[in-house]
Every structure is written in structure tokens, then in C-alpha cells.
CSV table of C-alpha atoms in Angstrom, one decimal:
chain,number,residue,atom,x,y,z
E,1,GLU,CA,-73.8,-100.0,-43.9
E,2,ALA,CA,-72.8,-96.8,-45.6
E,3,GLY,CA,-69.7,-95.1,-44.4
E,4,VAL,CA,-69.1,-91.4,-43.5
E,5,ALA,CA,-69.8,-89.2,-46.5
E,6,GLN,CA,-68.1,-85.9,-47.1
E,7,SER,CA,-68.3,-83.2,-49.8
E,8,PRO,CA,-66.8,-81.7,-51.7
E,9,ARG,CA,-63.7,-83.9,-52.2
E,10,TYR,CA,-61.5,-81.0,-53.4
E,11,LYS,CA,-61.7,-77.2,-53.1
E,12,ILE,CA,-59.4,-74.5,-54.3
E,13,ILE,CA,-60.0,-70.9,-53.1
E,14,GLU,CA,-58.1,-67.7,-52.7
E,15,LYS,CA,-57.1,-66.3,-49.3
E,16,ARG,CA,-59.8,-64.3,-47.6
E,17,GLN,CA,-62.6,-66.2,-49.3
E,18,SER,CA,-65.0,-68.4,-47.4
E,19,VAL,CA,-65.6,-72.2,-47.8
E,20,ALA,CA,-67.9,-74.8,-46.3
E,21,PHE,CA,-67.5,-78.5,-45.9
E,22,TRP,CA,-70.3,-81.0,-45.3
E,23,CYS,CA,-70.3,-84.3,-43.5
E,24,ASN,CA,-72.9,-87.1,-43.1
E,25,PRO,CA,-71.9,-89.6,-40.4
E,26,ILE,CA,-72.7,-93.3,-40.3
E,27,SER,CA,-76.4,-93.7,-39.6
E,28,GLY,CA,-77.2,-93.7,-35.8
E,29,HIS,CA,-73.7,-92.5,-34.8
E,30,ALA,CA,-74.2,-90.0,-31.9
E,31,THR,CA,-70.6,-88.5,-32.0
E,32,LEU,CA,-69.1,-86.6,-34.9
E,33,TYR,CA,-65.6,-85.2,-35.2
E,34,TRP,CA,-63.9,-82.8,-37.5
E,35,TYR,CA,-60.1,-83.1,-37.9
E,36,GLN,CA,-57.6,-81.0,-39.8
E,37,GLN,CA,-54.7,-82.9,-41.4
E,38,ILE,CA,-51.8,-80.8,-42.6
E,39,LEU,CA,-49.4,-82.5,-45.1
E,40,GLY,CA,-47.0,-84.8,-43.3
E,41,GLN,CA,-48.8,-84.8,-40.0
E,42,GLY,CA,-51.4,-86.8,-38.2
E,43,PRO,CA,-55.0,-85.5,-38.0
E,44,LYS,CA,-55.7,-82.9,-35.3
E,45,LEU,CA,-59.1,-82.6,-33.7
E,46,LEU,CA,-60.9,-79.4,-34.4
E,47,ILE,CA,-64.3,-80.0,-32.9
E,48,GLN,CA,-66.4,-82.8,-31.4
E,49,PHE,CA,-70.2,-83.1,-31.3
E,50,GLN,CA,-72.4,-85.4,-29.4
E,51,ASN,CA,-75.8,-85.3,-31.1
E,52,ASN,CA,-76.3,-81.6,-31.7
E,53,GLY,CA,-74.1,-80.3,-28.8
E,54,VAL,CA,-70.5,-79.3,-28.8
E,55,VAL,CA,-68.4,-81.5,-26.6
E,56,ASP,CA,-64.9,-80.1,-27.3
E,57,ASP,CA,-63.9,-77.2,-29.5
E,58,SER,CA,-60.7,-76.2,-27.7
E,59,GLN,CA,-58.6,-76.5,-30.8
E,60,LEU,CA,-60.9,-74.7,-33.2
E,61,PRO,CA,-59.7,-71.3,-34.3
E,62,LYS,CA,-63.0,-69.6,-33.5
E,63,ASP,CA,-62.1,-66.3,-35.1
E,64,ARG,CA,-62.4,-67.9,-38.5
E,65,PHE,CA,-63.7,-71.4,-38.1
E,66,SER,CA,-67.3,-72.4,-37.2
E,67,ALA,CA,-69.2,-75.7,-37.2
E,68,GLU,CA,-72.7,-76.8,-36.6
E,69,ARG,CA,-74.7,-80.0,-36.3
E,70,LEU,CA,-78.2,-78.6,-36.0
E,71,LYS,CA,-80.3,-81.7,-36.1
E,72,GLY,CA,-77.8,-84.0,-34.6
E,73,VAL,CA,-77.1,-85.8,-37.9
E,74,ASP,CA,-75.1,-84.1,-40.6
E,75,SER,CA,-72.6,-81.3,-40.0
E,76,THR,CA,-71.0,-78.4,-41.7
E,77,LEU,CA,-67.6,-76.8,-41.1
E,78,LYS,CA,-67.0,-73.3,-42.3
E,79,ILE,CA,-63.9,-71.2,-42.7
E,80,GLN,CA,-64.3,-67.4,-43.1
E,81,PRO,CA,-61.9,-65.8,-44.1
E,82,ALA,CA,-59.5,-68.5,-45.2
E,83,LYS,CA,-55.7,-68.1,-44.8
E,84,LEU,CA,-52.9,-69.8,-46.6
E,85,GLU,CA,-52.1,-72.0,-43.6
E,86,ASP,CA,-55.6,-73.5,-43.7
E,87,SER,CA,-54.5,-75.6,-46.7
E,88,ALA,CA,-55.0,-79.1,-45.5
E,89,VAL,CA,-57.3,-82.1,-45.6
E,90,TYR,CA,-60.4,-81.8,-43.5
E,91,LEU,CA,-61.6,-85.2,-42.2
E,92,CYS,CA,-64.9,-86.0,-40.6
E,93,ALA,CA,-65.3,-89.1,-38.4
E,94,SER,CA,-68.1,-90.6,-36.4
E,95,SER,CA,-68.5,-93.1,-33.6
E,96,SER,CA,-71.5,-94.7,-31.9
E,97,ARG,CA,-70.4,-93.5,-28.5
E,98,ASP,CA,-73.2,-91.8,-26.6
E,99,SER,CA,-71.9,-90.8,-23.2
E,100,TYR,CA,-75.3,-89.5,-22.1
E,101,ARG,CA,-76.8,-92.9,-22.6
E,102,GLY,CA,-73.7,-94.8,-21.6
E,103,SER,CA,-73.8,-96.7,-24.9
E,104,GLY,CA,-71.9,-97.3,-28.0
E,105,THR,CA,-68.2,-97.9,-28.8
E,106,ASP,CA,-65.3,-95.6,-29.2
E,107,THR,CA,-64.1,-96.8,-32.6
E,108,GLN,CA,-64.0,-93.9,-34.9
E,109,TYR,CA,-64.7,-94.2,-38.7
E,110,PHE,CA,-63.4,-91.7,-41.1
E,111,GLY,CA,-64.8,-90.2,-44.3
E,112,PRO,CA,-62.6,-89.7,-47.4
E,113,GLY,CA,-61.8,-86.0,-46.5
E,114,THR,CA,-61.9,-82.7,-48.3
E,115,ARG,CA,-58.6,-81.4,-49.7
E,116,LEU,CA,-58.5,-77.6,-49.4
E,117,THR,CA,-56.0,-75.5,-51.2
E,118,VAL,CA,-55.8,-71.8,-50.3
E,119,LEU,CA,-54.0,-69.7,-52.9
B,1,GLY,CA,-51.7,-83.4,-23.1
B,2,ILE,CA,-50.8,-87.0,-23.9
B,3,GLN,CA,-47.8,-87.5,-26.2
B,4,VAL,CA,-47.8,-90.2,-29.0
B,5,GLU,CA,-44.5,-91.2,-30.6
B,6,GLN,CA,-44.4,-93.6,-33.6
B,7,SER,CA,-41.3,-95.4,-35.0
B,8,PRO,CA,-39.8,-95.7,-37.4
B,9,PRO,CA,-40.9,-92.6,-39.3
B,10,ASP,CA,-40.2,-94.3,-42.6
B,11,LEU,CA,-39.9,-97.9,-43.7
B,12,ILE,CA,-39.1,-99.4,-47.1
B,13,LEU,CA,-39.7,-103.1,-47.6
B,14,GLN,CA,-39.6,-105.6,-50.4
B,15,GLU,CA,-42.8,-107.5,-51.0
B,16,GLY,CA,-43.1,-110.5,-48.8
B,17,ALA,CA,-41.1,-109.1,-45.9
B,18,ASN,CA,-42.4,-108.7,-42.4
B,19,SER,CA,-42.4,-105.5,-40.3
B,20,THR,CA,-43.1,-104.1,-36.8
B,21,LEU,CA,-44.3,-100.6,-36.2
B,22,ARG,CA,-44.2,-99.2,-32.7
B,23,CYS,CA,-46.3,-96.6,-30.8
B,24,ASN,CA,-45.3,-95.2,-27.5
B,25,PHE,CA,-47.6,-93.1,-25.4
B,26,SER,CA,-47.0,-91.0,-22.3
B,27,ASP,CA,-50.1,-91.7,-20.2
B,28,SER,CA,-52.6,-94.5,-19.6
B,29,VAL,CA,-55.3,-94.8,-22.3
B,30,ASN,CA,-58.9,-95.8,-22.7
B,31,ASN,CA,-58.7,-96.2,-26.4
B,32,LEU,CA,-56.0,-97.0,-28.8
B,33,GLN,CA,-56.6,-97.4,-32.5
B,34,TRP,CA,-54.3,-98.2,-35.5
B,35,PHE,CA,-55.2,-96.7,-38.8
B,36,HIS,CA,-53.9,-97.1,-42.4
B,37,GLN,CA,-54.1,-94.0,-44.6
B,38,ASN,CA,-53.9,-95.2,-48.2
B,39,PRO,CA,-52.3,-93.1,-50.9
B,40,TRP,CA,-55.7,-91.5,-51.7
B,41,GLY,CA,-56.0,-90.2,-48.1
B,42,GLN,CA,-58.6,-92.5,-46.8
B,43,LEU,CA,-58.1,-93.4,-43.1
B,44,ILE,CA,-59.1,-97.0,-42.5
B,45,ASN,CA,-59.6,-98.6,-39.1
B,46,LEU,CA,-57.2,-101.5,-38.5
B,47,PHE,CA,-57.6,-102.2,-34.8
B,48,TYR,CA,-59.3,-100.9,-31.7
B,49,ILE,CA,-56.9,-102.2,-29.1
B,50,PRO,CA,-56.5,-100.4,-25.8
B,51,SER,CA,-55.0,-103.7,-24.4
B,52,GLY,CA,-54.2,-107.2,-25.4
B,53,THR,CA,-53.6,-108.8,-28.8
B,54,LYS,CA,-55.7,-109.0,-31.9
B,55,GLN,CA,-55.2,-110.5,-35.4
B,56,ASN,CA,-56.8,-109.8,-38.7
B,57,GLY,CA,-55.3,-111.8,-41.6
B,58,ARG,CA,-51.7,-110.7,-42.1
B,59,LEU,CA,-52.0,-107.9,-39.6
B,60,SER,CA,-51.8,-108.2,-35.8
B,61,ALA,CA,-51.5,-105.8,-33.0
B,62,THR,CA,-50.4,-105.9,-29.4
B,63,THR,CA,-50.9,-103.2,-26.7
B,64,VAL,CA,-49.1,-103.5,-23.4
B,65,ALA,CA,-51.0,-100.9,-21.5
B,66,THR,CA,-48.9,-101.1,-18.3
B,67,GLU,CA,-45.7,-100.2,-20.3
B,68,ARG,CA,-47.5,-97.7,-22.5
B,69,TYR,CA,-46.7,-99.1,-26.0
B,70,SER,CA,-48.4,-100.8,-28.9
B,71,LEU,CA,-47.0,-102.8,-31.8
B,72,LEU,CA,-48.4,-103.4,-35.2
B,73,TYR,CA,-47.1,-106.4,-37.1
B,74,ILE,CA,-47.4,-106.8,-40.8
B,75,SER,CA,-46.5,-110.1,-42.2
B,76,SER,CA,-45.9,-111.1,-45.9
B,77,SER,CA,-46.2,-107.4,-46.9
B,78,GLN,CA,-47.9,-106.5,-50.2
B,79,THR,CA,-47.6,-103.4,-52.3
B,80,THR,CA,-51.2,-102.5,-51.3
B,81,ASP,CA,-49.9,-102.2,-47.7
B,82,SER,CA,-48.1,-99.0,-48.7
B,83,GLY,CA,-49.3,-95.8,-47.0
B,84,VAL,CA,-49.1,-94.2,-43.6
B,85,TYR,CA,-49.9,-96.0,-40.5
B,86,PHE,CA,-51.2,-94.0,-37.6
B,87,CYS,CA,-51.6,-94.8,-33.9
B,88,ALA,CA,-54.2,-92.7,-32.0
B,89,VAL,CA,-55.0,-92.7,-28.3
B,90,ASP,CA,-57.6,-91.4,-25.9
B,91,PRO,CA,-56.1,-90.9,-22.5
B,92,SER,CA,-57.7,-92.5,-19.4
B,93,GLY,CA,-59.6,-90.1,-17.2
B,94,GLY,CA,-60.8,-88.0,-20.1
B,95,SER,CA,-64.5,-87.9,-20.7
B,96,ASN,CA,-64.6,-86.7,-24.3
B,97,TYR,CA,-63.5,-89.9,-26.1
B,98,LYS,CA,-61.3,-87.9,-28.5
B,99,LEU,CA,-58.2,-89.2,-30.2
B,100,THR,CA,-54.7,-87.8,-30.3
B,101,PHE,CA,-52.7,-89.0,-33.3
B,102,GLY,CA,-49.0,-89.7,-33.7
B,103,LYS,CA,-47.1,-88.5,-36.7
B,104,GLY,CA,-47.3,-91.8,-38.4
B,105,THR,CA,-45.0,-94.3,-40.1
B,106,LEU,CA,-44.7,-94.1,-43.9
B,107,LEU,CA,-44.5,-97.6,-45.3
B,108,THR,CA,-43.4,-98.2,-48.8
B,109,VAL,CA,-43.6,-101.8,-50.1
B,110,ASN,CA,-41.7,-102.4,-53.4
B,111,PRO,CA,-42.6,-105.2,-55.8
């Protein structure tokens, strides 16, 4: 079974530029998460999707961050415009939990992450 | 929100030594997972353990849900065990199945 795929692995941009990250979850996983991990800290949830709907985006800075999962499979996370403090690793995770169907498990599986540096 | 505290923050071991990592949490939980983040940044699932005890090779974990803590045991440590160990929890009563992470324990195993 293929794991969670993310691209690009690394990205360097200047402040005020825009950037987009892509994630393809494990096949069949209904729930997809985007996390931000700043150096020396644990990951922090930005947004959670179930299929193509947003479940939780309470910690997403909506003035500059956006995310979508249009077909309920892969997802993109965008930052526009980027700030210096957005330098971090952006992690995508998925789980088979489907709360609408009452099925699946809560175990989350993570991709390799995208390391963003904003100069 | 729920608070997750991990200890110790840093740990240095000689190869072959045993260690115990602790995770305290401030509320009852539906989900508790231990992860290992390797030096390349990949987060790897170790255990899904909201309660009870599990073992996988040299690693084992115990969660005492009533006392709100979990322990991760590493026996006969190897240099490849180096990295950051995270505990993450999903509080009971929540309906979103989202994880809150602790700050991690940085483990260094020297040859």
C-alpha cells in the first residue's frame, strides 16, 4: 500500500510571494489533514477534510492560507502572500475514519512533508 | 483545549541502554498515538494506544487512561532510534478526530 505523497519536498520563496503544496493521501482514506510544524515544535493542525468537505479550519490563518480537496482525494494548500513566520514543514496526513459512515480507524499516517523557507 | 506534556525534553543514551518516555495529558482521550520523527523529518506511527499495553519488537507502550498518562519504552536502544518522539491525543467528546501534539522528546543514541 502506497503511503501519503507530498510535493514538492523543498521550497524557497521570498516574502510576499505565493506557494502551493500538494498531497495525495493513502487510497481510500476519507479524512485528510494539513499540519504546520515549526522547528522545535510538534505539528499543529491547520485544516481537516472529510472527503471534500472541511471539518475543522479553526487554526488556519484564512487571510493568507487556503486549502481545497475538490474531488475528495488529493488536496492543495496555498499560502498567498507568504510571511517570514510561515517558514516551517507542512505535513499532510490521512486516516480511514469516515464519521458519516461510522467506519474506519483514527490512526493517522503522515507524508514526508514539504520544507518551506521564506526569505 | 487539551494540554499534552512530554518528558524528558531531551535524552542521550549509549547504544544498548533502555529508556522510558512519558506523556501526560489534561483530559480524557479517544485517541493517543506515539510517533517517531526521524532525522529526515518523516513521522512514523509507532502505536495507536488510547488505553492498555502494546508491544512491537523493542518498543512497547502503556496508556493509563484513568490517570491521564502514557509511557513509551525503548529497550536495547540502537542509533537508528535517534530522533524526536511525539505523543499526540484526541480528546474524548470531540467529534473531529483531530490530534493535539506534545512538544516531543529528542532522543540521541550514541554508538
